[in-house]
C-alpha cells in the first residue's frame, strides 16, 4: 500500500520537474537568440527562474515561469534581461540593448 502512495506522489513531482527543465531550456534558447539578434554577449550560458505562478490560458491551467539572464556589450559590463513563458511558449521578454559605439572626434 505504501508503494502505491509513493508512486502516486512521485509521478506529479517528476512531471513538474521535467516540465520545469524543458521550460528552462526553452528560456535559455530564446534568450540566447535575443542576444544574437541584438549583437550582445549572452553571459553564463544560463537562465535563472525568478518567478512561477499558475495562469489560465484558453481555459487550461498552465505554469507561468519567469527567467532572468544577463548579457554584456563588451565583456566588462552586465545587464539583466528576462523571458516569461506560459506553458512552453514565450509570452513576454525584455530585449537586450546593444550599446552604440561612441562617436570619435577627428
Coordinates of N, CA, C and O in Angstrom, one line a residue:
X1 N 0.8 -1.2 0.0 CA 0.0 0.0 0.0 C 0.9 1.3 0.0 O 0.6 2.2 -0.7
X2 N 2.0 1.3 0.8 CA 2.8 2.4 0.8 C 3.5 2.7 -0.5 O 3.7 3.8 -0.9
X3 N 3.8 1.6 -1.3 CA 4.4 1.8 -2.6 C 3.5 2.5 -3.5 O 3.9 3.3 -4.4
X4 N 2.2 2.2 -3.5 CA 1.2 2.9 -4.3 C 1.2 4.4 -4.0 O 1.2 5.2 -4.9
X5 N 1.2 4.7 -2.8 CA 1.2 6.2 -2.4 C 2.5 6.8 -2.9 O 2.5 8.0 -3.3
X6 N 3.6 6.1 -2.8 CA 4.9 6.7 -3.2 C 4.8 7.0 -4.7 O 5.3 8.0 -5.1
X7 N 4.3 6.0 -5.5 CA 4.2 6.2 -6.9 C 3.3 7.4 -7.2 O 3.5 8.2 -8.1
X8 N 2.1 7.4 -6.5 CA 1.1 8.5 -6.8 C 1.7 9.9 -6.4 O 1.3 10.9 -7.1
X9 N 2.6 9.9 -5.5 CA 3.2 11.2 -5.1 C 4.4 11.5 -6.0 O 4.6 12.7 -6.4
X10 N 5.2 10.5 -6.4 CA 6.4 10.7 -7.2 C 6.0 11.1 -8.6 O 6.7 12.0 -9.2
X11 N 5.0 10.6 -9.2 CA 4.7 11.0 -10.6 C 4.4 12.4 -10.8 O 5.0 13.0 -11.7
X12 N 3.6 13.1 -10.0 CA 3.4 14.6 -10.3 C 4.6 15.4 -10.0 O 4.9 16.3 -10.7
X13 N 5.4 15.0 -9.0 CA 6.7 15.7 -8.8 C 7.7 15.5 -10.0 O 8.3 16.5 -10.4
X14 N 7.7 14.3 -10.5 CA 8.6 14.1 -11.7 C 8.1 14.9 -12.9 O 8.9 15.5 -13.6
X15 N 6.8 14.9 -13.1 CA 6.2 15.7 -14.2 C 6.5 17.2 -14.0 O 6.8 17.9 -15.0
X16 N 6.4 17.7 -12.8 CA 6.6 19.1 -12.6 C 8.1 19.4 -12.8 O 8.5 20.4 -13.5
X17 N 9.0 18.6 -12.3 CA 10.4 18.8 -12.5 C 10.8 18.7 -14.0 O 11.5 19.6 -14.5
X18 N 10.2 17.7 -14.7 CA 10.5 17.6 -16.1 C 10.0 18.8 -17.0 O 10.7 19.3 -17.8
X19 N 8.8 19.3 -16.7 CA 8.3 20.4 -17.4 C 9.1 21.7 -17.1 O 9.3 22.5 -17.9
X20 N 9.6 21.8 -15.8 CA 10.5 22.9 -15.4 C 11.8 22.9 -16.2 O 12.3 23.9 -16.6
X21 N 12.4 21.7 -16.4 CA 13.6 21.6 -17.1 C 13.4 22.0 -18.6 O 14.2 22.7 -19.2
X22 N 12.3 21.5 -19.2 CA 12.0 21.8 -20.6 C 11.8 23.3 -20.7 O 12.3 23.9 -21.7
X23 N 11.1 24.0 -19.8 CA 10.9 25.4 -19.8 C 12.2 26.2 -19.7 O 12.4 27.2 -20.4
X24 N 13.0 25.8 -18.8 CA 14.3 26.4 -18.6 C 15.2 26.3 -19.9 O 15.8 27.3 -20.3
X25 N 15.1 25.2 -20.6 CA 15.9 25.0 -21.8 C 15.3 25.9 -22.9 O 16.1 26.5 -23.7
X26 N 14.0 26.0 -23.0 CA 13.4 26.9 -24.0 C 13.7 28.4 -23.7 O 14.0 29.2 -24.6
X27 N 13.7 28.8 -22.4 CA 14.0 30.2 -22.0 C 15.5 30.4 -22.3 O 15.8 31.6 -22.8
X28 N 16.4 29.5 -22.1 CA 17.8 29.7 -22.5 C 17.9 29.8 -24.0 O 18.6 30.7 -24.5
X29 N 17.3 29.0 -24.8 CA 17.3 29.1 -26.2 C 16.8 30.4 -26.7 O 17.4 31.1 -27.5
X30 N 15.7 30.8 -26.2 CA 15.1 32.1 -26.6 C 15.9 33.3 -26.2 O 16.2 34.2 -27.0
X31 N 16.5 33.3 -25.0 CA 17.3 34.5 -24.6 C 18.6 34.5 -25.3 O 19.1 35.6 -25.7
X32 N 19.2 33.3 -25.7 CA 20.4 33.3 -26.5 C 20.1 33.9 -27.9 O 20.9 34.7 -28.4
X33 N 19.0 33.6 -28.5 CA 18.6 34.1 -29.8 C 18.4 35.6 -29.7 O 18.7 36.4 -30.6
X34 N 17.8 36.1 -28.6 CA 17.6 37.6 -28.4 C 19.0 38.3 -28.4 O 19.1 39.3 -29.0
X35 N 19.9 37.7 -27.7 CA 21.3 38.3 -27.6 C 22.0 38.3 -28.9 O 22.6 39.2 -29.3
X36 N 21.8 37.2 -29.7 CA 22.5 37.1 -31.0 C 21.9 38.2 -31.9 O 22.6 38.9 -32.6
X37 N 20.6 38.3 -31.9 CA 19.9 39.3 -32.7 C 20.3 40.7 -32.4 O 20.4 41.6 -33.2
X38 N 20.5 41.0 -31.1 CA 20.9 42.3 -30.6 C 22.4 42.6 -30.8 O 22.9 43.7 -30.6
X39 N 23.2 41.5 -31.0 CA 24.6 41.7 -31.2 C 25.4 41.9 -29.8 O 26.4 42.5 -29.8
X40 N 24.8 41.2 -28.8 CA 25.5 41.3 -27.5 C 25.9 39.9 -27.0 O 25.5 38.9 -27.6
X41 N 26.7 39.8 -26.0 CA 27.2 38.5 -25.5 C 26.2 38.0 -24.4 O 26.0 38.7 -23.4
X42 N 25.7 36.8 -24.6 CA 24.9 36.1 -23.5 C 25.8 35.6 -22.5 O 26.7 34.8 -22.8
X43 N 25.7 36.0 -21.2 CA 26.6 35.6 -20.2 C 26.2 34.3 -19.4 O 25.0 34.1 -19.3
X44 N 27.1 33.6 -19.0 CA 27.0 32.5 -18.1 C 26.3 31.3 -18.7 O 26.1 30.3 -18.0
X45 N 25.9 31.4 -20.0 CA 25.2 30.2 -20.6 C 24.1 29.7 -19.8 O 23.9 28.4 -19.8
X46 N 23.3 30.5 -19.1 CA 22.2 30.0 -18.3 C 21.1 31.1 -18.1 O 21.3 32.2 -18.3
X47 N 20.0 30.6 -17.6 CA 18.9 31.4 -17.1 C 18.6 30.9 -15.7 O 18.9 29.8 -15.3
X48 N 18.0 31.8 -15.0 CA 17.6 31.5 -13.6 C 16.1 31.8 -13.4 O 15.7 32.9 -13.7
X49 N 15.4 30.9 -12.9 CA 14.0 31.1 -12.7 C 13.8 32.0 -11.5 O 14.4 31.8 -10.4
X50 N 13.0 33.1 -11.6 CA 12.8 34.0 -10.6 C 11.4 34.1 -10.1 O 11.1 34.7 -9.1
X51 N 10.4 33.5 -10.9 CA 9.0 33.6 -10.5 C 8.3 32.4 -11.2 O 8.6 32.0 -12.3
X52 N 7.3 31.9 -10.4 CA 6.5 30.8 -11.0 C 5.1 31.1 -10.5 O 4.9 31.4 -9.3
X53 N 4.1 30.9 -11.4 CA 2.7 31.1 -11.0 C 1.8 30.2 -11.9 O 2.3 29.7 -12.9
X54 N 0.6 30.0 -11.5 CA -0.4 29.3 -12.4 C -1.3 30.3 -13.0 O -1.7 31.3 -12.4
X55 N -1.5 30.1 -14.3 CA -2.4 31.1 -15.0 C -3.2 30.3 -16.0 O -2.8 29.3 -16.6
X56 N -4.4 30.8 -16.2 CA -5.4 30.2 -17.1 C -5.0 30.7 -18.5 O -4.9 31.9 -18.8
X57 N -5.0 29.8 -19.5 CA -4.7 30.1 -20.9 C -5.7 29.3 -21.8 O -5.5 28.1 -21.9
X58 N -6.7 30.0 -22.2 CA -7.7 29.4 -23.1 C -8.4 28.3 -22.4 O -8.7 27.3 -23.0
X59 N -8.7 28.5 -21.1 CA -9.4 27.5 -20.3 C -8.6 26.5 -19.6 O -9.1 25.7 -18.8
X60 N -7.3 26.4 -20.0 CA -6.4 25.4 -19.3 C -5.5 26.1 -18.4 O -5.1 27.3 -18.6
X61 N -5.2 25.5 -17.3 CA -4.2 26.0 -16.3 C -2.8 25.7 -16.8 O -2.5 24.5 -17.2
X62 N -1.9 26.7 -16.8 CA -0.5 26.5 -17.3 C 0.4 27.2 -16.3 O 0.0 28.1 -15.6
X63 N 1.6 26.7 -16.3 CA 2.6 27.3 -15.4 C 3.2 28.6 -16.2 O 3.5 28.5 -17.3
X64 N 3.2 29.7 -15.4 CA 3.8 30.9 -16.0 C 5.1 31.0 -15.2 O 5.2 31.2 -14.0
X65 N 6.2 30.9 -16.0 CA 7.6 30.9 -15.4 C 8.3 32.1 -15.9 O 8.4 32.3 -17.1
X66 N 9.0 32.9 -15.1 CA 9.8 34.0 -15.5 C 11.3 33.6 -15.2 O 11.6 33.2 -14.1
X67 N 12.1 33.8 -16.2 CA 13.5 33.5 -16.1 C 14.3 34.8 -16.3 O 14.0 35.7 -17.1
X68 N 15.5 34.9 -15.6 CA 16.4 36.0 -15.8 C 17.7 35.5 -16.4 O 18.1 34.4 -16.1
X69 N 18.2 36.4 -17.2 CA 19.5 36.1 -17.8 C 20.3 37.4 -17.8 O 19.8 38.5 -17.5
X70 N 21.6 37.3 -18.1 CA 22.4 38.5 -18.2 C 23.2 38.5 -19.5 O 23.5 37.5 -20.1
X71 N 23.4 39.8 -20.0 CA 24.2 39.9 -21.2 C 25.2 41.1 -21.0 O 25.1 41.8 -20.1
X72 N 26.1 41.1 -22.0 CA 27.2 42.2 -21.9 C 27.4 42.7 -23.3 O 27.3 42.0 -24.3
X73 N 27.7 44.0 -23.3 CA 28.1 44.7 -24.6 C 29.5 44.4 -24.9 O 29.9 44.2 -26.1
X74 N 30.4 44.5 -23.9 CA 31.8 44.4 -24.2 C 32.6 43.3 -23.4 O 33.8 43.3 -23.4
X75 N 31.9 42.6 -22.6 CA 32.5 41.6 -21.7 C 32.9 42.1 -20.3 O 33.3 41.4 -19.5
X76 N 32.8 43.5 -20.1 CA 33.1 44.0 -18.8 C 31.9 44.6 -18.1 O 32.0 45.0 -16.9
X77 N 30.8 44.6 -18.7 CA 29.6 45.1 -18.1 C 28.5 44.0 -18.1 O 28.7 43.0 -18.8
X78 N 27.6 44.1 -17.2 CA 26.5 43.1 -17.1 C 25.2 43.8 -17.1 O 25.0 44.8 -16.3
X79 N 24.2 43.3 -17.8 CA 22.9 43.9 -17.9 C 21.9 42.8 -17.7 O 22.0 41.7 -18.3
X80 N 20.8 43.0 -17.0 CA 19.7 41.9 -16.9 C 18.8 41.9 -18.0 O 18.5 42.9 -18.7
X81 N 18.2 40.7 -18.3 CA 17.2 40.5 -19.2 C 16.2 39.5 -18.7 O 16.6 38.8 -17.7
X82 N 15.0 39.4 -19.2 CA 14.1 38.4 -18.7 C 13.3 37.8 -19.8 O 13.0 38.5 -20.9
X83 N 12.8 36.6 -19.6 CA 11.9 35.9 -20.5 C 10.8 35.3 -19.7 O 11.1 34.6 -18.7
X84 N 9.6 35.5 -20.1 CA 8.4 34.8 -19.4 C 7.8 33.8 -20.3 O 7.4 34.2 -21.4
X85 N 7.6 32.6 -19.8 CA 7.0 31.5 -20.6 C 5.6 31.2 -20.0 O 5.5 31.2 -18.8
X86 N 4.7 31.0 -20.8 CA 3.4 30.5 -20.4 C 3.2 29.1 -21.0 O 3.1 29.0 -22.2
X87 N 3.4 28.1 -20.2 CA 3.5 26.7 -20.7 C 4.9 26.6 -21.4 O 5.9 26.7 -20.7
X88 N 4.9 26.3 -22.7 CA 6.1 26.2 -23.4 C 6.4 27.3 -24.4 O 7.3 27.1 -25.2
X89 N 5.7 28.4 -24.3 CA 5.9 29.5 -25.3 C 6.2 30.8 -24.6 O 5.6 31.1 -23.5
X90 N 7.1 31.5 -25.2 CA 7.5 32.9 -24.7 C 6.3 33.8 -24.9 O 5.8 33.9 -26.0
X91 N 5.9 34.5 -23.8 CA 4.8 35.5 -23.9 C 5.3 36.9 -23.7 O 4.6 37.8 -24.1
X92 N 6.4 37.1 -23.0 CA 6.9 38.4 -22.8 C 8.4 38.3 -22.5 O 8.9 37.3 -22.0
X93 N 9.2 39.4 -22.9 CA 10.6 39.4 -22.7 C 11.1 40.8 -22.8 O 10.4 41.7 -23.3
X94 N 12.3 41.0 -22.2 CA 13.0 42.3 -22.4 C 14.1 42.1 -23.4 O 14.9 41.2 -23.3
X95 N 14.1 42.9 -24.4 CA 15.1 42.8 -25.5 C 16.5 43.4 -25.0 O 16.5 44.4 -24.4
X96 N 17.6 42.7 -25.2 CA 18.9 43.2 -24.9 C 19.1 44.5 -25.8 O 18.7 44.5 -26.9
X97 N 19.8 45.4 -25.2 CA 20.1 46.7 -25.9 C 21.6 46.8 -26.1 O 22.3 46.8 -25.2
X98 N 22.0 46.8 -27.4 CA 23.4 46.9 -27.7 C 23.8 48.4 -27.5 O 23.1 49.3 -28.0
X99 N 24.9 48.6 -26.9 CA 25.4 50.0 -26.7 C 26.0 50.5 -28.0 O 26.8 49.8 -28.7
X100 N 25.6 51.7 -28.4 CA 26.2 52.2 -29.6 C 27.6 52.6 -29.4 O 28.1 53.0 -28.3
X101 N 28.4 52.4 -30.4 CA 29.8 52.8 -30.4 C 29.9 54.3 -30.2 O 29.2 55.0 -30.9
X102 N 30.8 54.8 -29.4 CA 31.0 56.3 -29.2 C 31.5 56.9 -30.5 O 32.3 56.3 -31.2
X103 N 31.0 58.1 -30.8 CA 31.5 58.8 -32.0 C 32.9 59.3 -31.7 O 33.2 59.8 -30.6
X104 N 33.8 59.2 -32.7 CA 35.1 59.6 -32.5 C 35.3 61.0 -33.1 O 34.8 61.3 -34.2
X105 N 35.9 61.9 -32.4 CA 36.2 63.2 -33.0 C 37.5 63.2 -33.7 O 38.5 62.6 -33.2
X106 N 37.5 63.7 -34.9 CA 38.8 63.7 -35.7 C 39.3 65.1 -35.7 O 38.6 66.1 -35.8

